[in-house]
PDB file of C-alpha atoms in Angstrom:
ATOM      1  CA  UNK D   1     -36.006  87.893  44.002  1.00 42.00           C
ATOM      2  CA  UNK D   2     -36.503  91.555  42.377  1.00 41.00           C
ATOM      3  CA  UNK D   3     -36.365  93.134  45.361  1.00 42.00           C
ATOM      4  CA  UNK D   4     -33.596  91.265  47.094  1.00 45.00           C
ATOM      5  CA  UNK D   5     -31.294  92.089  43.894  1.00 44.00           C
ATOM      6  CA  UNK D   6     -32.241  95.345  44.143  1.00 44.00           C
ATOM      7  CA  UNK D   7     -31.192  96.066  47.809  1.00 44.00           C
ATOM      8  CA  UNK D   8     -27.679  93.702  47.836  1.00 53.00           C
ATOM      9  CA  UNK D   9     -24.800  95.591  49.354  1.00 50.00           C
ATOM     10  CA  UNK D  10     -21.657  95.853  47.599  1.00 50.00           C
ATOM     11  CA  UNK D  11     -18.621  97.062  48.798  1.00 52.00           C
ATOM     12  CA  UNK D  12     -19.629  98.323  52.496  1.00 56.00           C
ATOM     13  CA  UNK D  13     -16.984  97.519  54.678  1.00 62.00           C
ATOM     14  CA  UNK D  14     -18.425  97.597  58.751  1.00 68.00           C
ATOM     15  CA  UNK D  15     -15.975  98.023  61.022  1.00 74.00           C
ATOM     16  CA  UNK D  16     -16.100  98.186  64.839  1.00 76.00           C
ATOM     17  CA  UNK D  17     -14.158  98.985  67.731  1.00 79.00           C
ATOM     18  CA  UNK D  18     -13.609  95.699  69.983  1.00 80.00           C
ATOM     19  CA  UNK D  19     -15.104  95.819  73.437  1.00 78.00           C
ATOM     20  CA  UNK D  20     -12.377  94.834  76.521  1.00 79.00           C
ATOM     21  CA  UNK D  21     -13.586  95.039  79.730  1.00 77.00           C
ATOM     22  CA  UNK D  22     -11.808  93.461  82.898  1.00 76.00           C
ATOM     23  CA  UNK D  23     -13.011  92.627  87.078  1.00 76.00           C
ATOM     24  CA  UNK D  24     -16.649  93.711  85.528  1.00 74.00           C
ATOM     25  CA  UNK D  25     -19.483  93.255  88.435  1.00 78.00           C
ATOM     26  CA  UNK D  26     -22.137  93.667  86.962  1.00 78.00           C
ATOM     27  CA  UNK D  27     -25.208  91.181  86.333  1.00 82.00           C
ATOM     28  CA  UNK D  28     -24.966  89.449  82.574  1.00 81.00           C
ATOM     29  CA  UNK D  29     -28.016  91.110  81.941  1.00 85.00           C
ATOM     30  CA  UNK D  30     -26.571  94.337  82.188  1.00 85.00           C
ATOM     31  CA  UNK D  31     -23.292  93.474  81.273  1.00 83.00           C
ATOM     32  CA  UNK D  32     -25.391  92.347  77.887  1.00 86.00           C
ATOM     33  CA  UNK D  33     -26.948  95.358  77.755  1.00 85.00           C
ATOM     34  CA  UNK D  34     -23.796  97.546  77.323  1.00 84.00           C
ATOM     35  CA  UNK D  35     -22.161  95.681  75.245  1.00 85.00           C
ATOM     36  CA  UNK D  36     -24.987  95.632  72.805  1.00 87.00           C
ATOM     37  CA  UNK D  37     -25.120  99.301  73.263  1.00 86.00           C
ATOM     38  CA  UNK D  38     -21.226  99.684  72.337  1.00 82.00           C
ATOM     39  CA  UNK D  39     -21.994  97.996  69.125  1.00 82.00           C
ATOM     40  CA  UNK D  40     -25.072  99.235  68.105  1.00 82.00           C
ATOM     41  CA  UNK D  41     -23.931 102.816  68.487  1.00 80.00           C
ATOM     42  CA  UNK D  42     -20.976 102.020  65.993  1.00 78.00           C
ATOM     43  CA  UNK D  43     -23.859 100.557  63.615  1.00 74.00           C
ATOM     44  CA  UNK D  44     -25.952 103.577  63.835  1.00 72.00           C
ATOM     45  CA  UNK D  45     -23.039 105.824  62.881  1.00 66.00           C
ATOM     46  CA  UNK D  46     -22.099 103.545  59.457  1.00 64.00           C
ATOM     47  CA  UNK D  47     -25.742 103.200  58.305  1.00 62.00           C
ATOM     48  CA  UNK D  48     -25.569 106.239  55.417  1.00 54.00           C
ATOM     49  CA  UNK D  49     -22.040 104.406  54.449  1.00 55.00           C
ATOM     50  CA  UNK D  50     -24.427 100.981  54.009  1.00 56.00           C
ATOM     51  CA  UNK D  51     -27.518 102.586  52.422  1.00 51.00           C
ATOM     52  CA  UNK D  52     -24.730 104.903  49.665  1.00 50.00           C
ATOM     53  CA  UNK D  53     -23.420 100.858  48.846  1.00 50.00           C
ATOM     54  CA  UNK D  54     -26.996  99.613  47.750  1.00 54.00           C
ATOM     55  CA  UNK D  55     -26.527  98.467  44.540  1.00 54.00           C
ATOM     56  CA  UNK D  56     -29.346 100.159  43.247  1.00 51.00           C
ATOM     57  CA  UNK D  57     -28.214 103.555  44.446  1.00 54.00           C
ATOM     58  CA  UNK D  58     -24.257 102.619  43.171  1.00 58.00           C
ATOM     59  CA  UNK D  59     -24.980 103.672  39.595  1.00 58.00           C
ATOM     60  CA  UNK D  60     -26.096 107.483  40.253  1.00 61.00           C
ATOM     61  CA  UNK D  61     -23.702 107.744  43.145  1.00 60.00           C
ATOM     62  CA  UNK D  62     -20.823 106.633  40.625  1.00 62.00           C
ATOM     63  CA  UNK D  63     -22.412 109.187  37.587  1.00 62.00           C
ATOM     64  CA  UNK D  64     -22.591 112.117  40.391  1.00 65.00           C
ATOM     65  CA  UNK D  65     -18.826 111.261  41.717  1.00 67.00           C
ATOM     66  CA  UNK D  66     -16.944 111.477  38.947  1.00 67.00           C
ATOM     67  CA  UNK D  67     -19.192 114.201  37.008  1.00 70.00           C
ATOM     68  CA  UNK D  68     -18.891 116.586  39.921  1.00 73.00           C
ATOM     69  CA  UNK D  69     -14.861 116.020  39.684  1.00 76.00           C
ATOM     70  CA  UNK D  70     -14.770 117.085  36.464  1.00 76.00           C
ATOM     71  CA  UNK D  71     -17.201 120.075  37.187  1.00 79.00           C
ATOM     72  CA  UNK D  72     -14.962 121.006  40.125  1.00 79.00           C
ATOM     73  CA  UNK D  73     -11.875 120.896  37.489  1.00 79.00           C
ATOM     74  CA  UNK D  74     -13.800 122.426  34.860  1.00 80.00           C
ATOM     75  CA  UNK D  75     -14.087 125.549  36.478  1.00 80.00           C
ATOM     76  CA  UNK D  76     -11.128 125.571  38.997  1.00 81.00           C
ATOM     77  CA  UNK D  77      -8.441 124.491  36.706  1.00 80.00           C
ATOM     78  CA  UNK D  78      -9.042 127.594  34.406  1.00 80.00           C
ATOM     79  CA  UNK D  79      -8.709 129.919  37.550  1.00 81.00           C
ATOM     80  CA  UNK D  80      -5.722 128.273  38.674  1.00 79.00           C
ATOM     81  CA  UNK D  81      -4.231 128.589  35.652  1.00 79.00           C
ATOM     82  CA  UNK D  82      -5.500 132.564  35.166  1.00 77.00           C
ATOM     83  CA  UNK D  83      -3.047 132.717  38.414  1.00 75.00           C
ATOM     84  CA  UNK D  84      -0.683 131.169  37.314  1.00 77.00           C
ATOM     85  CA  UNK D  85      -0.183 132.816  33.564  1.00 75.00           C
ATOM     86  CA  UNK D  86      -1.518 130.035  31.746  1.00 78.00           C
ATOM     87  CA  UNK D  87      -5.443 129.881  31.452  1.00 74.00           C
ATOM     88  CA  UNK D  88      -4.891 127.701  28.321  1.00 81.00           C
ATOM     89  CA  UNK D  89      -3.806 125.246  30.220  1.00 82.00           C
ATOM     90  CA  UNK D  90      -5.901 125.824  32.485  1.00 79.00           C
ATOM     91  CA  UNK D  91      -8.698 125.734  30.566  1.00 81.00           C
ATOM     92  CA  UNK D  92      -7.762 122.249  28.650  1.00 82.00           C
ATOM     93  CA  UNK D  93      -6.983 120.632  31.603  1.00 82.00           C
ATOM     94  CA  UNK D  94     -10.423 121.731  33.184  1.00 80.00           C
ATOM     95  CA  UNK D  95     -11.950 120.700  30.174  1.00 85.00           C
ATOM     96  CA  UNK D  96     -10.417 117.026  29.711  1.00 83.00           C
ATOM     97  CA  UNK D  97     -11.175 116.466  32.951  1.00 81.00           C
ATOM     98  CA  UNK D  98     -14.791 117.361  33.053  1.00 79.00           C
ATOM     99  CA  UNK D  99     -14.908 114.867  29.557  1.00 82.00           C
ATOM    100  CA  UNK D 100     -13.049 112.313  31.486  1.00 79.00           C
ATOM    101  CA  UNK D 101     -15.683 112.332  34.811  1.00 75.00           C
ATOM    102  CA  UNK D 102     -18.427 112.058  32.527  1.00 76.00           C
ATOM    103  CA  UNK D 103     -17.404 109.523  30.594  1.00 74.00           C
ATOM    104  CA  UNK D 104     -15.807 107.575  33.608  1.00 71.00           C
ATOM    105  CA  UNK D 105     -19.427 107.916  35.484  1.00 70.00           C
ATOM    106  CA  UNK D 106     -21.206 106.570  32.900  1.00 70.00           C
ATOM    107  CA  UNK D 107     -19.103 104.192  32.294  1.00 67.00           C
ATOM    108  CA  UNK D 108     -19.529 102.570  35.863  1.00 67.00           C
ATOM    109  CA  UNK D 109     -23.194 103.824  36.009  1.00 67.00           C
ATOM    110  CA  UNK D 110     -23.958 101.662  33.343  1.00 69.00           C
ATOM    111  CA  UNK D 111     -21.870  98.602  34.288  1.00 69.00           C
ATOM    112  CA  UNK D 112     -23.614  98.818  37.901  1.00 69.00           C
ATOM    113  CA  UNK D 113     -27.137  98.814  36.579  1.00 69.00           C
ATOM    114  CA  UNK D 114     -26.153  95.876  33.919  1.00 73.00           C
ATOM    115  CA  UNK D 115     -24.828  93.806  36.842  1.00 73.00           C
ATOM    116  CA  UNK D 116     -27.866  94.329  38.402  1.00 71.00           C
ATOM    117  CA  UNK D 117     -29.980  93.398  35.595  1.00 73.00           C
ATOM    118  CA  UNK D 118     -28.067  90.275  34.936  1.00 77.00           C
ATOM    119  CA  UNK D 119     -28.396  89.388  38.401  1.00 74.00           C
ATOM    120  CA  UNK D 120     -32.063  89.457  38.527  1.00 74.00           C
ATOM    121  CA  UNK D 121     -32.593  87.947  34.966  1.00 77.00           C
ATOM    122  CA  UNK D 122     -30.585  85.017  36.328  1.00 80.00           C
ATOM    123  CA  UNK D 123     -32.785  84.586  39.132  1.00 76.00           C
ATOM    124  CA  UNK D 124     -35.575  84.468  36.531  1.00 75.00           C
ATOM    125  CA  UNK D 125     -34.531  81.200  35.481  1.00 79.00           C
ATOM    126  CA  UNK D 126     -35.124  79.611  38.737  1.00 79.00           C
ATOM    127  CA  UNK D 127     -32.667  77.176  37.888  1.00 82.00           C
ATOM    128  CA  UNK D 128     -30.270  77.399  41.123  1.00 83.00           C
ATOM    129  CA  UNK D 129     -27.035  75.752  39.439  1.00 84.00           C
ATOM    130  CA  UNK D 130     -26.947  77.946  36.686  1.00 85.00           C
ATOM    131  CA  UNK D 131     -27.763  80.690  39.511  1.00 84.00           C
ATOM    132  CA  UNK D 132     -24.923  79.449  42.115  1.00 86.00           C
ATOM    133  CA  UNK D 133     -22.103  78.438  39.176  1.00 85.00           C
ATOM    134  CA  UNK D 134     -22.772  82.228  37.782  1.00 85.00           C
ATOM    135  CA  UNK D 135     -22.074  83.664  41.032  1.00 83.00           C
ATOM    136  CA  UNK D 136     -18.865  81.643  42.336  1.00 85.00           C
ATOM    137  CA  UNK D 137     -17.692  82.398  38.353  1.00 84.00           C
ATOM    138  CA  UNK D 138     -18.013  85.825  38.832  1.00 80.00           C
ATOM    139  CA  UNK D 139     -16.753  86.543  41.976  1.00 80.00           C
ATOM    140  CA  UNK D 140     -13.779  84.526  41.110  1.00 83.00           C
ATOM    141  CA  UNK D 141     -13.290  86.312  37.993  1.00 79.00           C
ATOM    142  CA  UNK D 142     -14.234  89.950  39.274  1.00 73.00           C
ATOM    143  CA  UNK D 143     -11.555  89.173  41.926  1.00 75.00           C
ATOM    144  CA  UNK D 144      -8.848  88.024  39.279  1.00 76.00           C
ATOM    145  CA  UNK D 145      -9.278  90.982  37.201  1.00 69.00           C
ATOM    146  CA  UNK D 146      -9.071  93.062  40.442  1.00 70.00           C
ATOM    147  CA  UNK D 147      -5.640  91.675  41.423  1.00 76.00           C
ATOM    148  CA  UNK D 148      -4.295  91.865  38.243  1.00 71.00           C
ATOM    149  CA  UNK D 149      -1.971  94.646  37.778  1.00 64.00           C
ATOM    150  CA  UNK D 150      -0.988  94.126  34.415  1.00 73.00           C
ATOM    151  CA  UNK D 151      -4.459  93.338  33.127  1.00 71.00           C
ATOM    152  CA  UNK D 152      -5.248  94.463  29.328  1.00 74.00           C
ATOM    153  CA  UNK D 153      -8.168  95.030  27.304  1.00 71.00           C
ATOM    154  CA  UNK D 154      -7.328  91.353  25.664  1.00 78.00           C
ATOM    155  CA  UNK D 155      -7.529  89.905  28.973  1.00 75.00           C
ATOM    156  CA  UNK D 156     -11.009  90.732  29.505  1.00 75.00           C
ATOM    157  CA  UNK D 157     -12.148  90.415  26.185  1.00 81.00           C
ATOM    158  CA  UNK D 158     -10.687  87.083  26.582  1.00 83.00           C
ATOM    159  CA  UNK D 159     -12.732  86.189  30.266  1.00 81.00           C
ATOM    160  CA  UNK D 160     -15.990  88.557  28.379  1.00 82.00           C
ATOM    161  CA  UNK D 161     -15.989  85.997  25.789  1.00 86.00           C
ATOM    162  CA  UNK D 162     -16.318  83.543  28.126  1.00 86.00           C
ATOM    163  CA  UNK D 163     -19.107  85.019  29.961  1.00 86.00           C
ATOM    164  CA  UNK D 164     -21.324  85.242  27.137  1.00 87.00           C
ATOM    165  CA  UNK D 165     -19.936  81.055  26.124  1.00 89.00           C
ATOM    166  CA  UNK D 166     -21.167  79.815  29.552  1.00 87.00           C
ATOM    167  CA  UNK D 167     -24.504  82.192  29.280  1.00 87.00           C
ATOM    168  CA  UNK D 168     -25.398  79.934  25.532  1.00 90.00           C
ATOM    169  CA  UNK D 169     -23.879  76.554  27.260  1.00 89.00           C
ATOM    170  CA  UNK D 170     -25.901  76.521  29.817  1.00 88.00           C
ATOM    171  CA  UNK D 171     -29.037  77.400  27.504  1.00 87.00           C
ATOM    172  CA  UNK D 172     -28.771  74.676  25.163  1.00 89.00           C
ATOM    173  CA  UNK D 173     -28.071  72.253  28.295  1.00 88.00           C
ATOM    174  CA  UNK D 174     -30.910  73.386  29.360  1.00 87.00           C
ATOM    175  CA  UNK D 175     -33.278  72.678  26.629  1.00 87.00           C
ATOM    176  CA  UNK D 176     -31.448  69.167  26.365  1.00 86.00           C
ATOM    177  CA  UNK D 177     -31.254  68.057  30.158  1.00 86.00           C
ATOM    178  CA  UNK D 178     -34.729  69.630  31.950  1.00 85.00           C
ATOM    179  CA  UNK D 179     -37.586  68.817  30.350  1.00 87.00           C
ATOM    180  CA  UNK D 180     -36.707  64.590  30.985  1.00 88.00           C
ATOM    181  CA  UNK D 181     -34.957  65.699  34.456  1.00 87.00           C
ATOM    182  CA  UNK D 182     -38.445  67.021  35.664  1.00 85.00           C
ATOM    183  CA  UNK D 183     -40.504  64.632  33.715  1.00 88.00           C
ATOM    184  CA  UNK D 184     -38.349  61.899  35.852  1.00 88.00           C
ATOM    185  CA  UNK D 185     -39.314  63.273  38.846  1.00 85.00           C
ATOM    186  CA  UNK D 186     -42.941  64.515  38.586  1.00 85.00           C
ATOM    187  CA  UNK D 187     -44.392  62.774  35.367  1.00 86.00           C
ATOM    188  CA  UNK D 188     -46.132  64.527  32.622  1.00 85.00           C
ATOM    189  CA  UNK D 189     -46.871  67.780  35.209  1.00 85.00           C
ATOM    190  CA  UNK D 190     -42.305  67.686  35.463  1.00 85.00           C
ATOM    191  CA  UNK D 191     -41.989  67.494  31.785  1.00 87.00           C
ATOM    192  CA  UNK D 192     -44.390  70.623  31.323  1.00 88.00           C
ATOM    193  CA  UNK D 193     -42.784  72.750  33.915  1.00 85.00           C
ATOM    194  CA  UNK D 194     -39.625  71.257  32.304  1.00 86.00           C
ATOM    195  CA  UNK D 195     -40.311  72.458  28.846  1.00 89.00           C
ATOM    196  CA  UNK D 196     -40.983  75.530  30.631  1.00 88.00           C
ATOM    197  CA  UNK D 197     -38.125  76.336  32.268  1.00 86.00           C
ATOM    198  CA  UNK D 198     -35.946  75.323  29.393  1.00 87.00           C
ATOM    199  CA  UNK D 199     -37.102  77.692  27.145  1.00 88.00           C
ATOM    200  CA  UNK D 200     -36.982  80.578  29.704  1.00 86.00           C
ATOM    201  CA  UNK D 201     -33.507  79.872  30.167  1.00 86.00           C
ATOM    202  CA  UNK D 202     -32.761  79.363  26.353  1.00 88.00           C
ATOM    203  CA  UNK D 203     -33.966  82.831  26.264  1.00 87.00           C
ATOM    204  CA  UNK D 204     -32.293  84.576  29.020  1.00 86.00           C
ATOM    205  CA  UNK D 205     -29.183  82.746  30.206  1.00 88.00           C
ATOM    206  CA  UNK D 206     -27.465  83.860  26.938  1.00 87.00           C
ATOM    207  CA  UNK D 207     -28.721  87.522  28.023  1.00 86.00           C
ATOM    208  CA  UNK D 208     -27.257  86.914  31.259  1.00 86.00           C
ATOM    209  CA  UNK D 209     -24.125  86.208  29.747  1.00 85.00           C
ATOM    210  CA  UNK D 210     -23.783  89.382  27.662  1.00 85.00           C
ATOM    211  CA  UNK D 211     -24.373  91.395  30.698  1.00 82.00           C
ATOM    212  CA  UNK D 212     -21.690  89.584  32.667  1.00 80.00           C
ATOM    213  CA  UNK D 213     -19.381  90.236  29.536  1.00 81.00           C
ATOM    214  CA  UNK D 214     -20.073  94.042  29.844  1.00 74.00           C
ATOM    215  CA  UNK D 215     -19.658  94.033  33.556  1.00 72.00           C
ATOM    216  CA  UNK D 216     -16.277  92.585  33.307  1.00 71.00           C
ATOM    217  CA  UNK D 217     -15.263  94.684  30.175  1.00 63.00           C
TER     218      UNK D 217
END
């Protein structure tokens, strides 16, 4: 589960050429063969786009991004300016914008690693509602915030506060609903693993939720 957190994609479009072809003669075989050429040669061109969207490698490519835009500013803004007549402004502009990249960067640095810390403590659980809920609730809120133009800080406050609401819900449900739902099922070896489970998830769903809340803030 570690592992397959660690090496989700996000945000790596693919896109491919279509293949037309018209009075072809040859044999399916070969007529396979090309085709999978045609697409496989598009694949091989796009796989340092896919391995730059790992999530894992999303939080020093964001730092990098915006922290070598501000370097670049830092030191060409104060030229252009010099040329110009006005190094002051040169050299403020330069210099909010090199604060600006490195705040920005770690900004989005740190929200990628959270996200991918939540996403693995919630697959600590094991419990695969609380798992498959999370992950429709975030994508539909992620998506929401997204489209929002006129979205302000209350407005995700408002949807953070309700990240870390469901994260303690689904805790205390937990203590209350799984120790008899596995004892029903499996006897005293179900109410064990039951016990067991709840108390994991008392533990770390409400974790979970904070993380989402600082994701989406």
């Amino acid at each position: 589960q570690l592992i397959r957190g660690m090496a989700s994609i996000a945000e790596a479009p693919l896109i491919f050429t279509s293949f037309i072809v018209s009075n072809a003669f040859e044999s399916p075989q070969t007529l396979m063969g090309i085709i999978s050429a045609h697409y496989t040669s598009q694949l091989s061109s796009q796989i340092l786009s896919i391995l730059g969207s790992l999530v894992i490698l999303k939080a020093p490519a964001d730092i990098l991004s915006n922290v070598g835009g501000g370097v670049r500013d830092f030191f060409y803004e104060p030229i252009n300016g010099l040329v110009h007549g006005r190094v002051l402004e040169g050299l403020e502009s330069g210099t909010s914008s090199l604060a600006r990249g490195v705040f920005t960067g770690l900004i989005r640095g740190t929200a990628s690693v959270t996200e991918l810390v939540s996403h693995n403590l919630a697959n600590l659980t094991s419990d695969d509602v609380f798992i498959d809920e999370r992950n429709v609730y975030q994508r539909k809120t992620l998506h929401e915030l997204k489209t929002n133009a006129r979205r302000t800080m209350q407005d995700s406050l408002v949807v953070a506060g309700k990240c870390v609401a469901k994260g303690f819900r689904s805790g205390a449900n937990g203590i209350l609903e799984q120790p008899s739902m596995y004892a029903s099922r499996h006897g005293t070896a179900g109410l064990v693993k039951g016990v067991g489970k709840a108390f994991v998830g008392a533990i770390v769903k409400p974790v979970v939720g904070v993380g989402d809340a600082a994701v989406v803030v």
